[in-house]
Coordinates of C-alpha atoms and ligand atoms in Angstrom, one line a residue:
M17 CA 79.0 105.6 110.6
Q18 CA 79.6 102.5 108.5
K19 CA 83.0 101.7 107.0
T20 CA 83.8 99.7 103.9
L21 CA 86.9 98.6 102.0
V22 CA 87.3 99.8 98.5
L23 CA 90.0 98.7 96.1
V24 CA 90.8 100.4 92.8
K25 CA 92.0 97.3 91.1
P26 CA 95.2 97.1 88.8
D27 CA 93.1 97.9 85.7
G28 CA 91.8 101.1 87.3
V29 CA 95.2 102.1 88.5
K30 CA 96.7 101.6 85.0
K31 CA 93.9 103.7 83.5
S32 CA 94.7 106.5 86.0
L33 CA 91.2 106.2 87.5
I34 CA 92.1 106.5 91.2
G35 CA 91.2 110.2 91.5
E36 CA 88.0 109.6 89.5
V37 CA 86.9 106.9 91.8
V38 CA 87.8 108.8 95.0
A39 CA 86.2 112.0 93.7
R40 CA 82.9 110.2 93.1
F41 CA 82.8 109.0 96.7
E42 CA 83.8 112.4 98.0
R43 CA 81.2 114.2 95.9
R44 CA 78.6 111.8 97.2
G45 CA 79.4 112.9 100.8
L46 CA 81.3 109.8 101.8
K47 CA 84.6 110.2 103.6
V48 CA 88.0 108.8 102.8
C49 CA 89.1 107.4 106.2
A50 CA 92.3 105.7 105.0
L51 CA 94.1 105.5 101.6
K52 CA 97.2 103.8 100.3
L53 CA 98.8 102.2 97.2
M54 CA 99.9 98.6 97.7
Q55 CA 101.1 95.6 95.8
L56 CA 99.3 92.5 97.0
T57 CA 101.1 89.3 97.6
E58 CA 99.6 86.1 96.4
A59 CA 98.8 85.1 100.0
Q60 CA 97.0 88.5 100.6
A61 CA 95.0 88.1 97.4
K62 CA 94.0 84.5 98.2
A63 CA 92.9 85.6 101.7
H64 CA 90.9 88.6 100.3
Y65 CA 89.1 86.4 97.7
A66 CA 88.8 83.3 100.0
E67 CA 85.0 83.1 99.4
H68 CA 85.8 82.4 95.7
A69 CA 88.4 79.7 96.3
E70 CA 86.3 76.9 94.7
K71 CA 85.2 79.0 91.7
P72 CA 86.7 78.2 88.3
F73 CA 88.0 81.8 87.9
F74 CA 89.8 81.9 91.2
G75 CA 93.3 81.5 89.7
E76 CA 92.6 84.2 87.1
L77 CA 91.2 86.5 89.9
V78 CA 94.3 86.1 92.1
D79 CA 96.7 86.6 89.1
F80 CA 94.8 89.7 88.1
I81 CA 94.6 91.4 91.5
T82 CA 98.4 90.8 92.0
S83 CA 99.3 92.0 88.4
G84 CA 100.0 95.5 89.6
P85 CA 99.4 98.0 92.4
V86 CA 95.9 98.6 93.9
A87 CA 94.7 101.7 95.6
A88 CA 93.2 100.5 98.9
M89 CA 90.9 102.8 100.9
V90 CA 88.5 102.8 103.7
I91 CA 85.3 104.7 102.8
G92 CA 83.0 105.8 105.6
G93 CA 79.6 107.3 105.9
E94 CA 75.9 106.6 106.4
N95 CA 75.1 103.3 104.8
A96 CA 78.5 103.4 103.1
I97 CA 78.6 99.7 102.2
K98 CA 75.4 99.8 100.2
A99 CA 76.0 103.3 98.8
V100 CA 79.5 102.2 97.5
R101 CA 78.2 99.0 96.0
T102 CA 75.4 100.9 94.1
M103 CA 77.9 103.5 92.9
M104 CA 80.2 100.6 91.6
G105 CA 77.5 99.0 89.5
T106 CA 76.9 95.3 88.9
T107 CA 79.7 92.8 88.9
N108 CA 79.5 92.3 85.1
P109 CA 80.1 95.8 83.7
V110 CA 78.0 95.0 80.6
D111 CA 75.0 95.0 82.9
A112 CA 76.1 98.0 85.0
V113 CA 74.1 101.1 84.4
P114 CA 75.8 104.2 82.8
G115 CA 76.7 106.6 85.6
S116 CA 78.0 103.8 87.8
I117 CA 81.8 103.3 88.0
R118 CA 81.7 99.9 86.2
G119 CA 79.1 101.2 83.8
D120 CA 81.3 104.1 82.8
Y121 CA 84.7 102.5 82.7
A122 CA 84.6 98.8 82.2
L123 CA 83.5 96.1 79.8
S124 CA 85.1 92.9 81.1
I125 CA 83.9 91.0 84.3
A126 CA 87.5 90.1 85.1
E127 CA 88.7 93.7 84.9
N128 CA 85.9 95.8 86.5
I129 CA 87.9 98.6 88.0
V130 CA 86.8 98.4 91.7
H131 CA 86.1 96.1 94.6
G132 CA 83.8 97.1 97.5
S133 CA 82.8 95.0 100.6
D134 CA 79.4 93.4 100.2
S135 CA 78.2 93.2 103.9
E136 CA 79.0 94.5 107.4
E137 CA 80.7 91.2 108.1
S138 CA 82.9 91.3 105.0
A139 CA 83.6 95.0 105.5
A140 CA 85.0 94.4 109.0
K141 CA 87.1 91.5 107.9
E142 CA 88.4 93.3 104.7
V143 CA 89.2 96.6 106.4
S144 CA 91.3 94.8 109.1
N145 CA 93.0 92.7 106.4
F146 CA 94.2 95.8 104.6
F147 CA 94.7 98.4 107.3
K148 CA 96.1 98.6 110.8
P149 CA 93.9 100.5 113.2
D150 CA 96.4 103.4 113.3
E151 CA 96.2 103.8 109.5
I152 CA 92.5 104.7 109.7
L153 CA 92.5 108.3 110.5
F154 CA 88.8 109.1 110.5
Ligands
IDP30 P1 81.9 91.8 93.2 O1 83.3 92.3 93.0 O2 80.8 92.6 92.5 O3 81.6 91.7 94.7 P2 82.1 88.9 93.3 O4 81.1 88.0 92.9 O5 82.5 89.0 94.7 O6 81.8 90.3 92.6 O7 83.4 88.5 92.4 C1 84.7 89.0 92.7 C2 85.4 89.5 91.4 O8 85.6 88.3 90.7 C3 84.5 90.3 90.5 O9 84.6 91.7 90.8 C4 85.0 90.0 89.2 O10 86.2 90.8 88.8 C5 85.5 88.5 89.3 N1 84.5 87.6 88.7 C6 83.3 87.3 89.2 N2 82.7 86.4 88.4 C7 83.6 86.1 87.4 C8 83.6 85.2 86.3 O11 82.6 84.5 86.0 N3 84.7 85.2 85.5 C9 85.8 86.0 85.8 N4 85.9 86.8 86.8 C10 84.8 86.9 87.6
MG31 MG1 82.4 90.5 96.1

């Protein structure tokens, strides 16, 4: 079983989309292995988005992800990393197909509702950045 980190970002939490996002993964047959609401510190946000540190939008990204609570979860299942990414839709929601999370609920690249790990390496790193081993119950 593969595990991946998903965040419902502050825009998704404000729009009351936590349940909608979780329900889509559950209906697909993926498992919620861990789940919590949290307010990221600036340091946690910078660590999470370290790969984007040199990008022009990094400051905006850190400000946005710390602008309110996120719902953090570990989603597990066969090919969970790729399955979640496909269900999220493309990074820019304007290109995301209807039926995907971003394609159904977002228009702005800066506020695109969800984060999902993009590889086995980043999933392992991100899951351990957000959850202690004893918080992952499945
Ligand atoms: P991903 O979330 O689809 O994996 P990444 O390229 O890892 O996309 O970028 C991380 C996040 O940074 C995106 O989800 C998006 O919210 C934001 N982002 C990416 N590119 C831009 C941009 O050009 N301007 C503003 N925000 C961006
Ligand atoms: Mg990414």
